[in-house]
PDB file of C-alpha atoms in Angstrom:
ATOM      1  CA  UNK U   1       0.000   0.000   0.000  1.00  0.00           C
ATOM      2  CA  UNK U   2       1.435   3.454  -0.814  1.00  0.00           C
ATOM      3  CA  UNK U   3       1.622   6.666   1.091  1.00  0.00           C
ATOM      4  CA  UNK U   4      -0.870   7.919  -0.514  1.00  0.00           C
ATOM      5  CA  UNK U   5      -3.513   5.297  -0.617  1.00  0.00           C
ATOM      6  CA  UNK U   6      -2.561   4.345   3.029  1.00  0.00           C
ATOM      7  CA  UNK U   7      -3.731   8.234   3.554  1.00  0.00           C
ATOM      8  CA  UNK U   8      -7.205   7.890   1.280  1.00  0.00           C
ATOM      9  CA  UNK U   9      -8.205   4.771   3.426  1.00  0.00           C
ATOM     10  CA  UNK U  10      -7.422   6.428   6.752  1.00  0.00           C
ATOM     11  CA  UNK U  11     -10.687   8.228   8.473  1.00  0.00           C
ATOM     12  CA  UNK U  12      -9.750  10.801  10.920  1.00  0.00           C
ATOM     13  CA  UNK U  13     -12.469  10.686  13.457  1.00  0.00           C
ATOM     14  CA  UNK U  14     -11.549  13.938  14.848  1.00  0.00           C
ATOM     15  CA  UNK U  15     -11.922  15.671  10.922  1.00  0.00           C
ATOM     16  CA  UNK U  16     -15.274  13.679  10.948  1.00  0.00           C
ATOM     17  CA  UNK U  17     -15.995  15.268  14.042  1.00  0.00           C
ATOM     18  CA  UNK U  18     -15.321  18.654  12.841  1.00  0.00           C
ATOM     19  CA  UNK U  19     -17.082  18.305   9.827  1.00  0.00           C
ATOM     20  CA  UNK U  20     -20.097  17.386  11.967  1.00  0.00           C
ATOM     21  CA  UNK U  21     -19.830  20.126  14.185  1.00  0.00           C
ATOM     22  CA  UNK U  22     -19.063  23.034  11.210  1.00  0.00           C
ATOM     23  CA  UNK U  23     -22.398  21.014   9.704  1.00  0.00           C
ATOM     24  CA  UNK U  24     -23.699  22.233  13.110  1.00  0.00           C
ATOM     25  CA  UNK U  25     -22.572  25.764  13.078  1.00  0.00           C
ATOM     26  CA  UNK U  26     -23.482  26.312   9.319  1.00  0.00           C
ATOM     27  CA  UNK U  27     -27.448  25.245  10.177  1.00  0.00           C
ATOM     28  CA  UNK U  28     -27.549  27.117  13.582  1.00  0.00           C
ATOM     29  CA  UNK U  29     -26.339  29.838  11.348  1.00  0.00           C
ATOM     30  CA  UNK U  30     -29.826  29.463   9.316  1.00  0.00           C
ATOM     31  CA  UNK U  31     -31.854  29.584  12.628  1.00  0.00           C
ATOM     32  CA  UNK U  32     -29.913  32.891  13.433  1.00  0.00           C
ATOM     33  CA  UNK U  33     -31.228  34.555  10.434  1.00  0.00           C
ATOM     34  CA  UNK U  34     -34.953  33.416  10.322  1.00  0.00           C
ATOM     35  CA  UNK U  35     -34.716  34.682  13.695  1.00  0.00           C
ATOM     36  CA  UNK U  36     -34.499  38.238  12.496  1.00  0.00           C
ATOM     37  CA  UNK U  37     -35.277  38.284   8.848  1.00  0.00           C
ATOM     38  CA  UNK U  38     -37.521  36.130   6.204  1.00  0.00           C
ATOM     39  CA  UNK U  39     -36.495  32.753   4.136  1.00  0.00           C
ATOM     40  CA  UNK U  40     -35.642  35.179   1.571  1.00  0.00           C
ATOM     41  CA  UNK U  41     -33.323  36.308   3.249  1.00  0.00           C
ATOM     42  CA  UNK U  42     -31.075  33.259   3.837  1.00  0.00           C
ATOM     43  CA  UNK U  43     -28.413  32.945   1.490  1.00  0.00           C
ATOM     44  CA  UNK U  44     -25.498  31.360   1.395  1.00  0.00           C
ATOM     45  CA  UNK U  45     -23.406  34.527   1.593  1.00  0.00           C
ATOM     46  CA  UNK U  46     -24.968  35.760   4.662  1.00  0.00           C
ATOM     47  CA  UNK U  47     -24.966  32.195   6.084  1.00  0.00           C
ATOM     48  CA  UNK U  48     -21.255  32.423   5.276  1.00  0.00           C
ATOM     49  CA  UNK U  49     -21.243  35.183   7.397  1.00  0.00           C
ATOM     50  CA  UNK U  50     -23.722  34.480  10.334  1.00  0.00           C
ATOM     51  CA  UNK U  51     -21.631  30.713  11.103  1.00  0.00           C
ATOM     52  CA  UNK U  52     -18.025  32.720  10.821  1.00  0.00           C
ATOM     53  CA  UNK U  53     -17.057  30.194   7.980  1.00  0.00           C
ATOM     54  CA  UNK U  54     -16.119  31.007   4.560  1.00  0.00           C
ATOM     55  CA  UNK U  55     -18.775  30.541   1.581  1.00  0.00           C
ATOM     56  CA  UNK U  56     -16.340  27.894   0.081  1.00  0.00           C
ATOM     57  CA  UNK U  57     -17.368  25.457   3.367  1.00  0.00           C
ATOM     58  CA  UNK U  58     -20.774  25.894   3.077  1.00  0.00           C
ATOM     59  CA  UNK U  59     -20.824  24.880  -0.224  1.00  0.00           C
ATOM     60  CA  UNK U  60     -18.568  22.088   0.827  1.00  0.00           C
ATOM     61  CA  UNK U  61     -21.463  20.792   3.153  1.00  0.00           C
ATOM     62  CA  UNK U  62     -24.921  22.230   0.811  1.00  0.00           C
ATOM     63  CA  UNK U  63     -24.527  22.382  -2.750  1.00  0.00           C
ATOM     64  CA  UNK U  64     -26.995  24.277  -2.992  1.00  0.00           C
ATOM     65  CA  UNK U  65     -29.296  27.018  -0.654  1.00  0.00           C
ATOM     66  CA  UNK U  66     -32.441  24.441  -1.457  1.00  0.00           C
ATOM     67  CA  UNK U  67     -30.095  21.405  -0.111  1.00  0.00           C
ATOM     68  CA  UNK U  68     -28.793  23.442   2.828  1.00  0.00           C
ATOM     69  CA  UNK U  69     -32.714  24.634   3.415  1.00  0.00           C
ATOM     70  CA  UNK U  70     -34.100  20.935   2.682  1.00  0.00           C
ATOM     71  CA  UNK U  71     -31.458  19.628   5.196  1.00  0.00           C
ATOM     72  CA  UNK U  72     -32.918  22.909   7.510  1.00  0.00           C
ATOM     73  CA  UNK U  73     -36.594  21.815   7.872  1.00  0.00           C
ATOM     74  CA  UNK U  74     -36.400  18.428   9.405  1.00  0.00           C
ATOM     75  CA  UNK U  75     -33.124  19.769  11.412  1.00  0.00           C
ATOM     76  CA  UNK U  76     -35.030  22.379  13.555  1.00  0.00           C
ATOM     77  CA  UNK U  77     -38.878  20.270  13.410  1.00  0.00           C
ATOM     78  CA  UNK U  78     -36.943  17.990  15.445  1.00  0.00           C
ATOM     79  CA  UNK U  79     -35.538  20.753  17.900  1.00  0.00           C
ATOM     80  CA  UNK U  80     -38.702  22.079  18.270  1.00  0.00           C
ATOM     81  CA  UNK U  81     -40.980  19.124  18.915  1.00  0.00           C
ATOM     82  CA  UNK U  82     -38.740  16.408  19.412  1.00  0.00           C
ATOM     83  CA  UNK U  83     -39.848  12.927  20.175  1.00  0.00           C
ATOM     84  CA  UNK U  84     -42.008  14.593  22.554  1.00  0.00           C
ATOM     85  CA  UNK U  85     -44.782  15.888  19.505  1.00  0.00           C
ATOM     86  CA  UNK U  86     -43.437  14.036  16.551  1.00  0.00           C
ATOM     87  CA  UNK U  87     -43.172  10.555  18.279  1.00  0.00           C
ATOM     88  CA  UNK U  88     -44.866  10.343  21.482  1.00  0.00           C
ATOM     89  CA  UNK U  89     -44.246   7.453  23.611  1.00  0.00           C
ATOM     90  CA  UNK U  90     -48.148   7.399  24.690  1.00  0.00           C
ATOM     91  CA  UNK U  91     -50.800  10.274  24.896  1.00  0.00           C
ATOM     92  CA  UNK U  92     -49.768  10.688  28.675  1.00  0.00           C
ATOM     93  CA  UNK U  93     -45.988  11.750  27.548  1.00  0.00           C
ATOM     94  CA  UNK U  94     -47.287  14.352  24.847  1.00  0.00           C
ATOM     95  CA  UNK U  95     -49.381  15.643  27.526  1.00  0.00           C
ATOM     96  CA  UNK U  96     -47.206  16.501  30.123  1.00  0.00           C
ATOM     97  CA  UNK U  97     -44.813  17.674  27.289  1.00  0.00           C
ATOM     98  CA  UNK U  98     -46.745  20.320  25.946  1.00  0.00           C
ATOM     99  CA  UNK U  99     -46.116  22.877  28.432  1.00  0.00           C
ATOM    100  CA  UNK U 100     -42.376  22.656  27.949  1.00  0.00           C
ATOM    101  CA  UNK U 101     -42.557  22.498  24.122  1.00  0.00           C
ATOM    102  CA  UNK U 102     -45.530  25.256  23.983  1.00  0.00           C
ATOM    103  CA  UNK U 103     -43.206  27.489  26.357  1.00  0.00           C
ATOM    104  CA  UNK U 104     -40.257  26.206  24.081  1.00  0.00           C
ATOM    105  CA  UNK U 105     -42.126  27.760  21.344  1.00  0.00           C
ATOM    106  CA  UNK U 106     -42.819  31.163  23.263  1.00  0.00           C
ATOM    107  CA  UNK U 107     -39.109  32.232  24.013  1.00  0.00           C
ATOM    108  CA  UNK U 108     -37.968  31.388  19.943  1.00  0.00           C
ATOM    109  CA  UNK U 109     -41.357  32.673  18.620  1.00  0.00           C
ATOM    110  CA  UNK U 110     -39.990  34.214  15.630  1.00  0.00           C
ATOM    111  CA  UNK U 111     -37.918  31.444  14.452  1.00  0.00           C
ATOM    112  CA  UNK U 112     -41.229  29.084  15.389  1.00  0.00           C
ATOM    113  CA  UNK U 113     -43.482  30.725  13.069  1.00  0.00           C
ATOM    114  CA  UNK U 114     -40.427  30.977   9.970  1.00  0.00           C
ATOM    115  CA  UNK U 115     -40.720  27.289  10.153  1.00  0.00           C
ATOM    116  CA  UNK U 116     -43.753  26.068  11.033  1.00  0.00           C
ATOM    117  CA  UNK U 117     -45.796  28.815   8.934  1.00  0.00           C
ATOM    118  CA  UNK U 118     -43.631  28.561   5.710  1.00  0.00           C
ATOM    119  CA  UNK U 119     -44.814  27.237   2.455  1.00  0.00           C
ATOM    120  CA  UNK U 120     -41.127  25.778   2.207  1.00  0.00           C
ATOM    121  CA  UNK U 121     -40.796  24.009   5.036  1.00  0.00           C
ATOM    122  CA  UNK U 122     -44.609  22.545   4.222  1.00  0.00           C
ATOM    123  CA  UNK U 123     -43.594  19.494   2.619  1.00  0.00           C
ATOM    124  CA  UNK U 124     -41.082  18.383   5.259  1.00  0.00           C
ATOM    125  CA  UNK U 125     -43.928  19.184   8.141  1.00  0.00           C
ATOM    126  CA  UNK U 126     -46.265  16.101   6.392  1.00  0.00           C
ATOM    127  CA  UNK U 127     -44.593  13.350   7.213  1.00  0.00           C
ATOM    128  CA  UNK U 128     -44.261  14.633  11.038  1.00  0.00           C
ATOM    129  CA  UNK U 129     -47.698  14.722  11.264  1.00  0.00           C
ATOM    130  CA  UNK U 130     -48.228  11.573   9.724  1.00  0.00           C
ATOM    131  CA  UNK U 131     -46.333   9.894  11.875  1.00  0.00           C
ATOM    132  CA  UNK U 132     -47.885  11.804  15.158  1.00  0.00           C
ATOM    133  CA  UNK U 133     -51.466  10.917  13.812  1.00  0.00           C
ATOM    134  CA  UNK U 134     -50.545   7.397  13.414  1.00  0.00           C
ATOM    135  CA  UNK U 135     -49.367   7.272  16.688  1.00  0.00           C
ATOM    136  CA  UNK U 136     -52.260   8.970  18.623  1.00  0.00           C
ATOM    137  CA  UNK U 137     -54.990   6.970  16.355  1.00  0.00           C
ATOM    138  CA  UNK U 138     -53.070   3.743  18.084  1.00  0.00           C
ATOM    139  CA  UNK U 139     -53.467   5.346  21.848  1.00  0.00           C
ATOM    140  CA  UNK U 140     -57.373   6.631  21.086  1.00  0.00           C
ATOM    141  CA  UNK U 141     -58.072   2.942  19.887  1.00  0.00           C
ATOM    142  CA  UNK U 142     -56.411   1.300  22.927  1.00  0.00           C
ATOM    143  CA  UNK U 143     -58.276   3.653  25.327  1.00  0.00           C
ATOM    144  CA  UNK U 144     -61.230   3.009  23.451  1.00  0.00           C
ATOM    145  CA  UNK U 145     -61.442   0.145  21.291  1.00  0.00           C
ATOM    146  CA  UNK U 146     -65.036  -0.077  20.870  1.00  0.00           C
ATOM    147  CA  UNK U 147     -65.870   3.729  19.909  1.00  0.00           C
ATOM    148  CA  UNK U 148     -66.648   3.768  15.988  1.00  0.00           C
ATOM    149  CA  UNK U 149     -63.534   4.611  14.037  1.00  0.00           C
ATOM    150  CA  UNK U 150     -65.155   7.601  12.574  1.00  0.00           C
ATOM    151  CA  UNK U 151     -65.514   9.304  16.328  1.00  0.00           C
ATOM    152  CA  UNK U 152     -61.730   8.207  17.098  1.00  0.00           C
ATOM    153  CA  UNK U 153     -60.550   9.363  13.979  1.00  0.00           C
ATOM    154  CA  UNK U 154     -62.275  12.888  15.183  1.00  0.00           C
ATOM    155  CA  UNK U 155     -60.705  12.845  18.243  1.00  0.00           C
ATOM    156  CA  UNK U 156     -57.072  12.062  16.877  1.00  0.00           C
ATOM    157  CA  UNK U 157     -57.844  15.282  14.550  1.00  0.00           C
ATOM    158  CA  UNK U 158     -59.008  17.282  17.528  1.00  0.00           C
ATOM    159  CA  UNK U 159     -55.971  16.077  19.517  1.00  0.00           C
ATOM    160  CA  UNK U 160     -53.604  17.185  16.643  1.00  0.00           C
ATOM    161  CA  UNK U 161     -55.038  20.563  16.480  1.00  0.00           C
ATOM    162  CA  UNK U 162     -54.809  21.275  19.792  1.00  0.00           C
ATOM    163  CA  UNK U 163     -51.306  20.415  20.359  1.00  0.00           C
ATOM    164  CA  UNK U 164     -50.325  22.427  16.646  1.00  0.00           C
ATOM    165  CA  UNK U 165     -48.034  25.612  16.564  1.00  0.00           C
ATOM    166  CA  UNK U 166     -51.466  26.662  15.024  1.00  0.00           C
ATOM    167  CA  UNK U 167     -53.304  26.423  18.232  1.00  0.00           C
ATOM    168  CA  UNK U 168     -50.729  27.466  20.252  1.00  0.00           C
ATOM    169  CA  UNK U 169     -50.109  31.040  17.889  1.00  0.00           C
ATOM    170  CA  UNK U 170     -54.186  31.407  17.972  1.00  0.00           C
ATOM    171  CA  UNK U 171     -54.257  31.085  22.065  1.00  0.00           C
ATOM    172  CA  UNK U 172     -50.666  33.606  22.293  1.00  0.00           C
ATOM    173  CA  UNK U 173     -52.579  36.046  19.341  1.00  0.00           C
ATOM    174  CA  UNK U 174     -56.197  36.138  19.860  1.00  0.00           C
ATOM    175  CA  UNK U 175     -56.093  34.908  23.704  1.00  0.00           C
ATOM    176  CA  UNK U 176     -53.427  36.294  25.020  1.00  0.00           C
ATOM    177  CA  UNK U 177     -52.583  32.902  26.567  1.00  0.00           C
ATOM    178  CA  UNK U 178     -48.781  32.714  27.335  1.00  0.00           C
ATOM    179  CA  UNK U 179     -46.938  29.122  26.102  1.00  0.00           C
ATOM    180  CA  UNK U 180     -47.575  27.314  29.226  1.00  0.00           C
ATOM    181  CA  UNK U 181     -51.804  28.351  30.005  1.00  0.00           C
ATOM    182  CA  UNK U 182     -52.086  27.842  26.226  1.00  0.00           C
ATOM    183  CA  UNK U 183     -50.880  24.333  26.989  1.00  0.00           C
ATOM    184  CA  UNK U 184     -53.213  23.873  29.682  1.00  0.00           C
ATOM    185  CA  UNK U 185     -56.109  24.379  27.885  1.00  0.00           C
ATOM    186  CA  UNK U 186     -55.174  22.292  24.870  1.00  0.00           C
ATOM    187  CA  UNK U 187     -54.283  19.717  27.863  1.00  0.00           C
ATOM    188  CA  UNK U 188     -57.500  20.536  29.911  1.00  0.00           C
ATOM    189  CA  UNK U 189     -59.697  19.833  26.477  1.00  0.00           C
ATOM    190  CA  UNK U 190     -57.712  17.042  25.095  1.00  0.00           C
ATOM    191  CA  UNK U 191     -58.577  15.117  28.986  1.00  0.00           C
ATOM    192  CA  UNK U 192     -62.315  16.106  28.560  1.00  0.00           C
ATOM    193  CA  UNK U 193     -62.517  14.784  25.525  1.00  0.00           C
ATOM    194  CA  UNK U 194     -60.968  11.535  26.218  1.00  0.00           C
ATOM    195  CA  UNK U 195     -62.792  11.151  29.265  1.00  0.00           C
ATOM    196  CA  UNK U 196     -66.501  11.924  27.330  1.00  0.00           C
ATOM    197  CA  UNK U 197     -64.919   9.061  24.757  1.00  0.00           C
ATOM    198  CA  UNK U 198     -64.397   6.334  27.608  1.00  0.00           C
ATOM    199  CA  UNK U 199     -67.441   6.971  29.380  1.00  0.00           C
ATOM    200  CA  UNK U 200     -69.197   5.355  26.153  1.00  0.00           C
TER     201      UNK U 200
END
């Protein structure tokens, strides 16, 4: 084996490491801007700028600004719901969730409602909400098995809306609920309902 091949074959774990980590910097760099300014606004230039890094190692990472923002959406949907929204464990774990992740929502507003109310980021929000529906449908159905699927499936849509950014912007805008009492009364509904759909 030759120097040079010897060299090709070798993986530094601490260059894969940084390349993770300026990966990091370059999409915290996006969240930075949509913080402050519109989608529009994020170029690769001024992510360039925002991360510290030159524009040469962004493109290194994104070939593109619609990679960098495709590999954006998923990136910071995760952040902001986590397992907690996307993939609850059971109803009882999104429940006592939702006043951290509402309140969550409250302190990075503006960068909440850049995502979440974006026609971009649209098509990477779907298959989050898939899998969240799929998941409640299977805790509705175990709490009530016999309840017709057309009531359950109601319920499941309820529960969705109530625990959306949606709901929560509508109880901060038109309520004037703050993150944590808008939780509560998505909570406090989402129990009623569940316990009007057992009592049948």
């Amino acid at each position: 084996m030759t120097d040079e091949s010897a060299r090709a074959a070798y993986n530094s774990p601490l260059r894969a490491r940084q390349k993770a980590q300026t990966g990091q910097l370059i999409l915290e760099a996006v969240a930075t801007i949509l913080r402050r300014a519109e989608v529009a606004d994020v170029t690769i230039a001024e992510v360039a700028r925002t991360a510290e890094v030159t524009e040469r190692t962004v493109y290194r990472h994104y070939k593109t600004r619609d990679e960098l923002l495709r590999a954006f959406w998923p990136w910071q949907l995760e952040r902001m719901g986590g397992p907690y929204v996307n993939a609850p464990r059971s109803l009882d774990a999104l429940l006592d969730a939702l006043p951290r992740v509402f309140d969550g929502w409250d302190r990075d507003e503006r960068l909440v409602r850049a995502v979440f109310f974006s026609a971009d980021a649209r098509a990477f929000r779907s298959p989050a909400a898939e899998q969240r529906r799929a998941a409640l449908d299977g805790f509705v159905c175990a709490l009530a098995p016999t309840a017709p699927e057309a009531e359950r499936a109601r319920l499941v849509a309820a529960i969705l809306s109530l625990t959306s950014v949606t709901n929560w912007a509508f109880l901060r805008d038109v309520c004037g609920y703050a993150g944590r009492q808008a939780a509560e009364v998505a909570v406090t509904a989402i129990r009623l309902a569940l316990k009007g759909l057992e009592q049948r």
